[in-house]
Amino acid sequence: MATSRRDKADSYTQRAHREGYPARSVYKLEEINAAHHLIKPGDSVLDVGAAPGSWTLYVHRALIKGKGKIVSCDLNPLRLDPVPPTVIEITGDAFSREIRARLVEEGPYDCIISDAAPMTTGNRTVDTSRSEYLAEQVVFLAEEQLAAHGNLVLKIFQGGGQEEILRKMRAMFRKAKAFKPKACRDDSFEIYLIGLDKN
């Protein structure tokens, strides 16, 4: 049986394993933050769709440097042992009324980050539609819970309405743009939308 390139550990996967991150996605955030300076020491950060925890762990280790906090929310628990002391873990649906209220209690946030992706079906139309819904919900959270001058980064599948979402973000932020990190797999159709300096 033929094996997919995704079955093989690429250099990013191998590096993540060596550096103690649960997933290779950490290097997407590393690249995004290096280019756009989203998060600084002392910031309060909301990580939506945080599991297994690579983005949360990177923010803890490299960006807030023990001087802020990260609220990490996902339907699944983080795979971090131990969970860093700067992290408040919330297991549940970030877009539900109950969990949203808990997020508000911990906010406002200097940055909201989201590498959330839907369960994929293999049907690109369905998958991009689900991704667009997730991205829209993260933007709603940002409208409600992001502090003035705060930053946002979220993932969306290309073809999933990113231009409309970017239009909304351009009305919310001083600057908004699409960005595809080099750490994305060659065959991936994901892209990241970045909002800087919330009005």
Coordinates of N, CA and C in Angstrom, one line a residue:
M1 N 0.8 -1.2 0.0 CA 0.0 0.0 0.0 C 0.9 1.2 0.0
A2 N 0.6 2.2 -0.8 CA 1.3 3.4 -0.9 C 1.1 4.2 0.4
T3 N 2.2 4.9 0.8 CA 2.1 5.8 2.0 C 2.1 7.2 1.6
S4 N 1.3 8.0 2.3 CA 1.2 9.4 2.0 C 2.4 10.1 2.6
R5 N 2.8 11.3 2.0 CA 3.8 12.1 2.6 C 3.5 12.4 4.1
R6 N 2.2 12.5 4.4 CA 1.8 12.9 5.8 C 2.1 11.8 6.7
D7 N 2.3 10.5 6.2 CA 2.6 9.4 7.1 C 4.1 9.5 7.6
K8 N 4.9 10.3 6.9 CA 6.3 10.4 7.2 C 6.6 11.6 8.0
A9 N 7.5 11.5 9.0 CA 7.8 12.7 9.9 C 8.7 13.6 9.1
D10 N 8.2 14.8 8.7 CA 9.1 15.8 8.0 C 10.0 16.5 9.0
S11 N 10.8 17.4 8.6 CA 11.7 18.1 9.5 C 11.1 18.9 10.6
Y12 N 9.9 19.4 10.3 CA 9.2 20.2 11.3 C 8.6 19.2 12.4
T13 N 8.1 18.1 12.0 CA 7.6 17.1 12.9 C 8.7 16.6 13.8
Q14 N 9.9 16.3 13.2 CA 11.0 15.8 13.9 C 11.5 16.8 14.9
R15 N 11.5 18.1 14.5 CA 12.0 19.2 15.4 C 11.0 19.4 16.6
A16 N 9.7 19.3 16.3 CA 8.7 19.4 17.3 C 8.9 18.3 18.4
H17 N 9.2 17.1 17.9 CA 9.4 16.0 18.9 C 10.6 16.3 19.7
R18 N 11.7 16.7 19.1 CA 13.0 17.0 19.8 C 12.8 18.1 20.9
E19 N 11.9 19.1 20.5 CA 11.8 20.3 21.4 C 10.6 20.2 22.3
G20 N 10.0 19.0 22.3 CA 8.9 18.8 23.3 C 7.6 19.4 23.0
Y21 N 7.3 19.6 21.8 CA 6.0 20.1 21.4 C 5.1 19.0 20.8
P22 N 3.8 19.0 21.2 CA 3.0 17.9 20.7 C 2.6 17.9 19.2
A23 N 2.8 19.0 18.5 CA 2.5 19.0 17.1 C 3.4 20.0 16.4
R24 N 3.6 19.8 15.1 CA 4.5 20.6 14.2 C 3.9 22.0 14.0
S25 N 2.7 22.2 14.3 CA 2.0 23.5 14.1 C 2.7 24.7 14.9
V26 N 3.4 24.4 15.9 CA 4.1 25.4 16.6 C 5.0 26.3 15.8
Y27 N 5.5 25.7 14.7 CA 6.5 26.5 13.9 C 5.7 27.5 12.9
K28 N 4.4 27.3 12.7 CA 3.6 28.2 12.0 C 3.5 29.5 12.9
L29 N 3.1 29.3 14.2 CA 3.0 30.5 15.1 C 4.3 31.2 15.3
E30 N 5.4 30.4 15.4 CA 6.7 31.0 15.5 C 7.0 31.9 14.3
E31 N 6.7 31.5 13.1 CA 7.0 32.3 11.9 C 6.0 33.5 11.8
I32 N 4.8 33.3 12.2 CA 3.8 34.4 12.2 C 4.2 35.5 13.2
N33 N 4.6 35.0 14.4 CA 4.9 36.0 15.4 C 6.2 36.8 15.1
A34 N 7.2 36.0 14.5 CA 8.4 36.7 14.1 C 8.2 37.8 13.0
A35 N 7.2 37.6 12.1 CA 6.9 38.5 11.1 C 6.0 39.7 11.6
H36 N 5.2 39.4 12.5 CA 4.1 40.4 12.9 C 4.1 40.8 14.3
H37 N 4.9 40.2 15.2 CA 5.0 40.7 16.6 C 3.7 40.8 17.3
L38 N 3.0 39.7 17.3 CA 1.6 39.6 17.8 C 1.6 39.7 19.4
I39 N 2.6 39.0 20.0 CA 2.5 38.7 21.4 C 3.8 39.2 22.1
K40 N 3.7 39.8 23.2 CA 4.9 40.3 24.0 C 4.8 39.8 25.4
P41 N 6.0 39.8 26.1 CA 5.9 39.4 27.5 C 4.9 40.2 28.3
G42 N 4.1 39.5 29.2 CA 3.1 40.1 30.0 C 1.7 40.1 29.4
D43 N 1.6 39.7 28.1 CA 0.3 39.8 27.5 C -0.6 38.7 28.1
S44 N -1.9 39.0 27.9 CA -3.0 38.0 28.2 C -3.5 37.5 26.8
V45 N -3.4 36.2 26.7 CA -3.6 35.6 25.3 C -4.7 34.5 25.5
L46 N -5.6 34.5 24.5 CA -6.6 33.5 24.4 C -6.3 32.6 23.2
D47 N -6.2 31.3 23.4 CA -5.9 30.3 22.4 C -7.1 29.5 22.2
V48 N -7.8 29.7 21.0 CA -9.0 29.0 20.7 C -8.7 27.8 19.8
G49 N -9.2 26.6 20.2 CA -8.9 25.4 19.5 C -7.5 25.0 19.9
A50 N -7.1 25.1 21.2 CA -5.8 25.0 21.6 C -5.1 23.6 21.6
A51 N -6.0 22.5 21.8 CA -5.4 21.2 21.8 C -4.7 20.8 20.5
P52 N -3.6 20.0 20.5 CA -3.1 19.4 21.7 C -2.2 20.3 22.6
G53 N -1.9 21.5 22.1 CA -1.2 22.5 23.0 C 0.1 23.1 22.6
S54 N 0.4 22.9 21.3 CA 1.7 23.4 20.8 C 1.8 24.9 20.8
W55 N 0.7 25.6 20.4 CA 0.7 27.0 20.4 C 0.7 27.6 21.8
T56 N -0.1 27.0 22.7 CA -0.1 27.4 24.1 C 1.3 27.3 24.7
L57 N 1.9 26.1 24.5 CA 3.3 25.9 25.1 C 4.3 26.9 24.5
Y58 N 4.2 27.2 23.2 CA 5.1 28.1 22.6 C 4.9 29.5 23.2
V59 N 3.7 29.9 23.3 CA 3.4 31.3 23.9 C 4.0 31.3 25.3
H60 N 3.8 30.3 26.1 CA 4.3 30.2 27.4 C 5.9 30.3 27.5
R61 N 6.5 29.4 26.7 CA 8.0 29.4 26.7 C 8.6 30.6 26.1
A62 N 8.2 31.0 24.9 CA 8.9 31.9 24.1 C 8.4 33.4 24.1
L63 N 7.1 33.6 24.4 CA 6.6 34.9 24.1 C 6.2 35.7 25.3
I64 N 5.3 35.1 26.2 CA 5.0 35.9 27.4 C 6.0 35.8 28.5
K65 N 6.8 34.8 28.4 CA 8.0 34.6 29.3 C 7.6 34.7 30.8
G66 N 6.5 34.0 31.1 CA 6.1 33.9 32.5 C 5.5 35.1 33.1
K67 N 5.2 36.1 32.3 CA 4.8 37.4 32.9 C 3.3 37.7 32.5
G68 N 2.6 36.8 31.8 CA 1.2 37.1 31.5 C 0.4 35.8 31.7
K69 N -0.6 35.6 30.9 CA -1.4 34.4 31.1 C -1.9 34.0 29.7
I70 N -2.2 32.7 29.6 CA -2.8 32.1 28.4 C -4.1 31.3 28.8
V71 N -5.2 31.7 28.3 CA -6.4 31.0 28.4 C -6.6 30.1 27.2
S72 N -6.5 28.7 27.4 CA -6.5 27.8 26.4 C -7.8 27.0 26.4
C73 N -8.5 27.1 25.3 CA -9.9 26.5 25.2 C -10.0 25.5 24.0
D74 N -10.5 24.4 24.3 CA -10.7 23.4 23.2 C -11.7 22.4 23.7
L75 N -12.4 21.7 22.7 CA -13.3 20.6 23.1 C -12.5 19.4 23.7
N76 N -11.2 19.3 23.4 CA -10.4 18.2 24.0 C -9.4 18.8 24.9
P77 N -8.9 18.0 25.9 CA -7.9 18.5 26.9 C -6.6 18.7 26.2
L78 N -5.7 19.6 26.8 CA -4.4 19.8 26.3 C -3.6 18.5 26.6
R79 N -2.6 18.2 25.7 CA -1.7 17.1 25.9 C -0.3 17.7 26.4
L80 N -0.4 18.4 27.5 CA 0.8 19.0 28.0 C 0.9 18.5 29.5
D81 N 2.1 18.0 29.8 CA 2.3 17.4 31.1 C 3.7 17.9 31.6
P82 N 3.7 18.9 32.5 CA 2.6 19.5 33.2 C 2.0 20.6 32.3
V83 N 0.8 21.0 32.6 CA 0.2 22.3 32.0 C 1.0 23.4 32.6
P84 N 1.6 24.3 31.8 CA 2.4 25.4 32.4 C 1.6 26.3 33.4
P85 N 2.3 26.9 34.3 CA 1.6 27.7 35.4 C 0.9 29.0 34.8
T86 N 1.3 29.4 33.7 CA 0.7 30.6 33.1 C -0.6 30.3 32.4
V87 N -1.0 29.0 32.3 CA -2.1 28.5 31.5 C -3.3 28.3 32.3
I88 N -4.5 28.8 31.9 CA -5.8 28.5 32.4 C -6.5 27.6 31.3
E89 N -6.7 26.3 31.6 CA -7.2 25.4 30.6 C -8.7 25.3 30.8
I90 N -9.5 25.5 29.7 CA -10.9 25.4 29.7 C -11.3 24.4 28.7
T91 N -11.9 23.3 29.1 CA -12.3 22.3 28.1 C -13.8 22.5 27.8
G92 N -14.1 22.7 26.5 CA -15.5 23.0 26.1 C -15.5 23.8 24.8
D93 N -16.7 24.1 24.4 CA -16.9 24.8 23.1 C -16.8 26.3 23.4
A94 N -15.8 26.9 22.8 CA -15.5 28.4 23.0 C -16.6 29.2 22.6
F95 N -17.5 28.7 21.7 CA -18.6 29.5 21.1 C -19.9 29.3 21.8
S96 N -19.9 28.4 22.8 CA -21.2 28.2 23.6 C -21.4 29.3 24.6
R97 N -22.6 29.5 25.0 CA -22.9 30.6 25.9 C -22.1 30.4 27.2
E98 N -22.1 29.2 27.8 CA -21.5 29.0 29.1 C -20.0 29.2 29.0
I99 N -19.3 28.6 28.0 CA -17.8 28.8 27.9 C -17.5 30.2 27.6
R100 N -18.2 30.8 26.7 CA -18.0 32.2 26.3 C -18.0 33.1 27.5
A101 N -18.9 32.9 28.4 CA -19.0 33.7 29.6 C -17.8 33.5 30.5
R102 N -17.2 32.3 30.5 CA -16.0 32.1 31.3 C -14.8 32.8 30.6
L103 N -14.8 32.8 29.3 CA -13.7 33.5 28.6 C -13.8 35.0 28.8
V104 N -15.0 35.5 28.9 CA -15.2 37.0 29.2 C -14.6 37.3 30.6
E105 N -14.9 36.4 31.5 CA -14.4 36.6 32.9 C -12.9 36.7 32.9
E106 N -12.2 36.0 32.1 CA -10.7 36.0 32.1 C -10.1 37.1 31.2
G107 N -11.0 37.7 30.4 CA -10.5 38.8 29.4 C -10.5 40.1 30.1
P108 N -10.2 41.2 29.3 CA -10.0 41.1 27.8 C -8.6 40.6 27.5
Y109 N -8.3 40.3 26.2 CA -7.1 39.7 25.8 C -6.3 40.7 24.9
D110 N -5.0 40.6 25.1 CA -4.1 41.4 24.2 C -3.9 40.7 22.8
C111 N -4.1 39.4 22.8 CA -4.0 38.7 21.5 C -4.9 37.5 21.6
I112 N -5.6 37.2 20.5 CA -6.4 35.9 20.3 C -5.7 35.2 19.2
I113 N -5.4 33.9 19.5 CA -4.8 33.0 18.5 C -5.7 31.8 18.3
S114 N -5.8 31.4 17.0 CA -6.6 30.2 16.8 C -6.0 29.4 15.6
D115 N -5.7 28.2 15.9 CA -5.3 27.2 14.9 C -6.4 26.2 14.7
A116 N -7.6 26.5 15.1 CA -8.7 25.6 15.0 C -9.1 25.2 13.6
A117 N -9.4 23.9 13.4 CA -9.8 23.4 12.1 C -11.0 22.5 12.4
P118 N -11.9 22.4 11.4 CA -13.0 21.5 11.6 C -12.6 20.1 11.4
M119 N -13.4 19.1 11.8 CA -13.3 17.8 11.4 C -13.5 17.7 9.9
T120 N -12.5 17.2 9.2 CA -12.6 17.2 7.7 C -13.3 15.9 7.2
T121 N -13.9 16.1 6.0 CA -14.7 15.0 5.4 C -14.0 14.5 4.1
G122 N -13.1 15.3 3.6 CA -12.5 15.0 2.3 C -13.2 15.7 1.2
N123 N -14.4 16.3 1.5 CA -15.2 17.0 0.5 C -14.8 18.5 0.7
R124 N -14.1 19.1 -0.3 CA -13.5 20.4 -0.1 C -14.6 21.5 0.2
T125 N -15.7 21.3 -0.5 CA -16.8 22.3 -0.3 C -17.3 22.3 1.1
V126 N -17.5 21.1 1.6 CA -18.0 21.0 3.0 C -16.9 21.5 4.0
D127 N -15.7 21.1 3.8 CA -14.6 21.4 4.7 C -14.3 22.9 4.7
T128 N -14.3 23.6 3.6 CA -14.1 25.0 3.6 C -15.3 25.8 4.2
S129 N -16.5 25.3 4.0 CA -17.6 25.9 4.7 C -17.5 25.8 6.2
R130 N -17.1 24.6 6.7 CA -17.0 24.5 8.1 C -15.8 25.3 8.7
S131 N -14.8 25.4 7.9 CA -13.6 26.3 8.3 C -14.1 27.7 8.4
E132 N -14.8 28.2 7.4 CA -15.3 29.5 7.4 C -16.2 29.8 8.6
Y133 N -17.0 28.9 9.0 CA -17.8 29.1 10.2 C -17.0 29.3 11.4
L134 N -16.0 28.4 11.6 CA -15.0 28.5 12.7 C -14.4 29.9 12.7
A135 N -13.9 30.3 11.5 CA -13.2 31.6 11.4 C -14.1 32.8 11.8
E136 N -15.3 32.7 11.3 CA -16.3 33.8 11.7 C -16.5 33.8 13.2
Q137 N -16.6 32.7 13.8 CA -16.8 32.6 15.3 C -15.7 33.2 16.0
V138 N -14.5 33.0 15.6 CA -13.3 33.5 16.2 C -13.3 35.1 16.1
V139 N -13.7 35.5 14.9 CA -13.7 37.0 14.7 C -14.8 37.6 15.6
F140 N -15.9 36.9 15.8 CA -16.9 37.4 16.8 C -16.3 37.5 18.2
L141 N -15.5 36.5 18.6 CA -14.9 36.5 19.9 C -13.9 37.7 20.0
A142 N -13.2 38.0 18.9 CA -12.3 39.1 18.9 C -13.0 40.4 19.1
E143 N -14.1 40.6 18.4 CA -14.9 41.8 18.5 C -15.3 42.0 20.0
E144 N -15.7 40.9 20.6 CA -16.2 41.0 22.0 C -15.1 41.1 23.1
Q145 N -14.0 40.4 22.8 CA -13.1 40.1 24.0 C -11.7 40.6 23.8
L146 N -11.4 41.1 22.6 CA -10.0 41.6 22.3 C -9.9 43.1 22.8
A147 N -8.8 43.4 23.6 CA -8.6 44.7 24.1 C -8.2 45.7 22.9
A148 N -8.4 46.9 23.2 CA -8.0 47.9 22.2 C -6.5 47.8 21.9
H149 N -6.2 47.9 20.6 CA -4.8 47.7 20.1 C -4.4 46.2 20.1
G150 N -5.3 45.3 20.4 CA -5.0 43.9 20.4 C -4.8 43.3 19.0
N151 N -4.3 42.1 19.0 CA -4.0 41.4 17.7 C -4.7 40.0 17.6
L152 N -4.9 39.6 16.4 CA -5.6 38.3 16.2 C -4.9 37.6 15.1
V153 N -4.9 36.2 15.2 CA -4.5 35.4 14.1 C -5.4 34.1 14.1
L154 N -5.9 33.8 13.0 CA -6.8 32.6 12.9 C -6.5 31.9 11.6
K155 N -6.9 30.6 11.6 CA -6.7 29.7 10.4 C -8.0 29.6 9.7
I156 N -7.9 29.5 8.3 CA -9.0 29.3 7.5 C -8.5 28.5 6.3
F157 N -9.4 27.6 5.7 CA -9.1 26.9 4.5 C -9.3 27.8 3.3
Q158 N -8.4 27.9 2.4 CA -8.5 28.7 1.2 C -9.8 28.3 0.4
G159 N -10.5 29.3 -0.1 CA -11.8 29.0 -0.7 C -12.9 29.0 0.2
G160 N -12.6 29.3 1.5 CA -13.7 29.3 2.6 C -14.1 30.7 3.0
G161 N -14.2 31.6 2.0 CA -14.7 32.9 2.3 C -13.7 33.8 3.0
Q162 N -12.4 33.6 2.8 CA -11.4 34.4 3.5 C -11.4 35.8 3.1
E163 N -11.8 36.2 1.9 CA -11.9 37.6 1.5 C -13.0 38.3 2.3
E164 N -14.1 37.7 2.5 CA -15.2 38.3 3.2 C -14.7 38.5 4.7
I165 N -14.1 37.5 5.3 CA -13.6 37.6 6.6 C -12.5 38.7 6.8
L166 N -11.6 38.7 5.8 CA -10.6 39.8 5.8 C -11.2 41.2 5.7
R167 N -12.3 41.3 4.9 CA -13.0 42.6 4.8 C -13.5 43.0 6.2
K168 N -14.1 42.1 6.9 CA -14.6 42.4 8.3 C -13.4 42.8 9.2
M169 N -12.3 42.0 9.1 CA -11.1 42.3 9.9 C -10.5 43.7 9.6
R170 N -10.6 44.1 8.3 CA -10.0 45.4 8.0 C -10.8 46.5 8.6
A171 N -12.1 46.3 8.9 CA -12.9 47.3 9.6 C -12.6 47.3 11.1
M172 N -12.1 46.2 11.6 CA -11.8 46.1 13.0 C -10.4 46.5 13.4
F173 N -9.4 46.3 12.5 CA -8.0 46.5 12.8 C -7.4 47.5 11.9
R174 N -6.3 48.1 12.4 CA -5.5 49.0 11.6 C -5.0 48.3 10.4
K175 N -4.6 47.1 10.5 CA -4.1 46.3 9.4 C -4.6 44.9 9.5
A176 N -4.9 44.3 8.3 CA -5.3 42.9 8.3 C -4.8 42.3 7.0
K177 N -4.3 41.1 7.0 CA -3.7 40.5 5.8 C -3.8 39.0 6.0
A178 N -3.6 38.3 4.8 CA -3.5 36.8 4.8 C -2.0 36.5 4.8
F179 N -1.6 35.3 5.4 CA -0.2 34.9 5.5 C -0.2 33.4 5.5
K180 N 0.7 32.9 4.7 CA 0.9 31.4 4.6 C 2.3 31.1 5.1
P181 N 2.5 30.6 6.3 CA 3.8 30.2 6.8 C 4.5 29.1 6.0
K182 N 5.8 29.2 6.0 CA 6.6 28.1 5.3 C 6.4 26.8 5.9
A183 N 6.0 26.8 7.2 CA 5.8 25.5 7.9 C 4.5 24.8 7.5
C184 N 3.7 25.4 6.7 CA 2.5 24.7 6.2 C 2.9 23.6 5.3
R185 N 2.3 22.5 5.3 CA 2.6 21.5 4.3 C 2.3 21.9 2.9
D186 N 3.1 21.4 2.0 CA 3.0 21.8 0.6 C 1.6 21.6 0.0
D187 N 1.0 20.5 0.5 CA -0.3 20.1 -0.1 C -1.5 20.7 0.7
S188 N -1.2 21.6 1.7 CA -2.2 22.1 2.6 C -2.9 23.3 1.9
F189 N -4.2 23.5 2.1 CA -4.9 24.7 1.6 C -5.3 25.6 2.7
E190 N -4.6 25.5 3.9 CA -4.8 26.4 5.0 C -4.1 27.7 4.8
I191 N -4.6 28.7 5.3 CA -4.0 30.0 5.3 C -4.3 30.7 6.6
Y192 N -3.5 31.7 7.0 CA -3.8 32.4 8.3 C -4.2 33.9 8.0
L193 N -5.2 34.4 8.7 CA -5.6 35.7 8.6 C -5.1 36.5 9.9
I194 N -4.5 37.6 9.7 CA -3.9 38.3 10.8 C -4.4 39.7 10.9
G195 N -4.9 40.1 12.1 CA -5.4 41.4 12.4 C -4.4 42.1 13.4
L196 N -4.0 43.3 13.1 CA -3.1 44.0 14.0 C -3.6 45.3 14.4
D197 N -3.6 45.6 15.7 CA -3.9 46.9 16.3 C -5.4 47.1 16.2
K198 N -6.2 46.5 17.0 CA -7.7 46.6 17.0 C -8.1 48.0 17.3
N199 N -9.0 48.5 16.5 CA -9.6 49.8 16.7 C -10.3 50.0 18.1

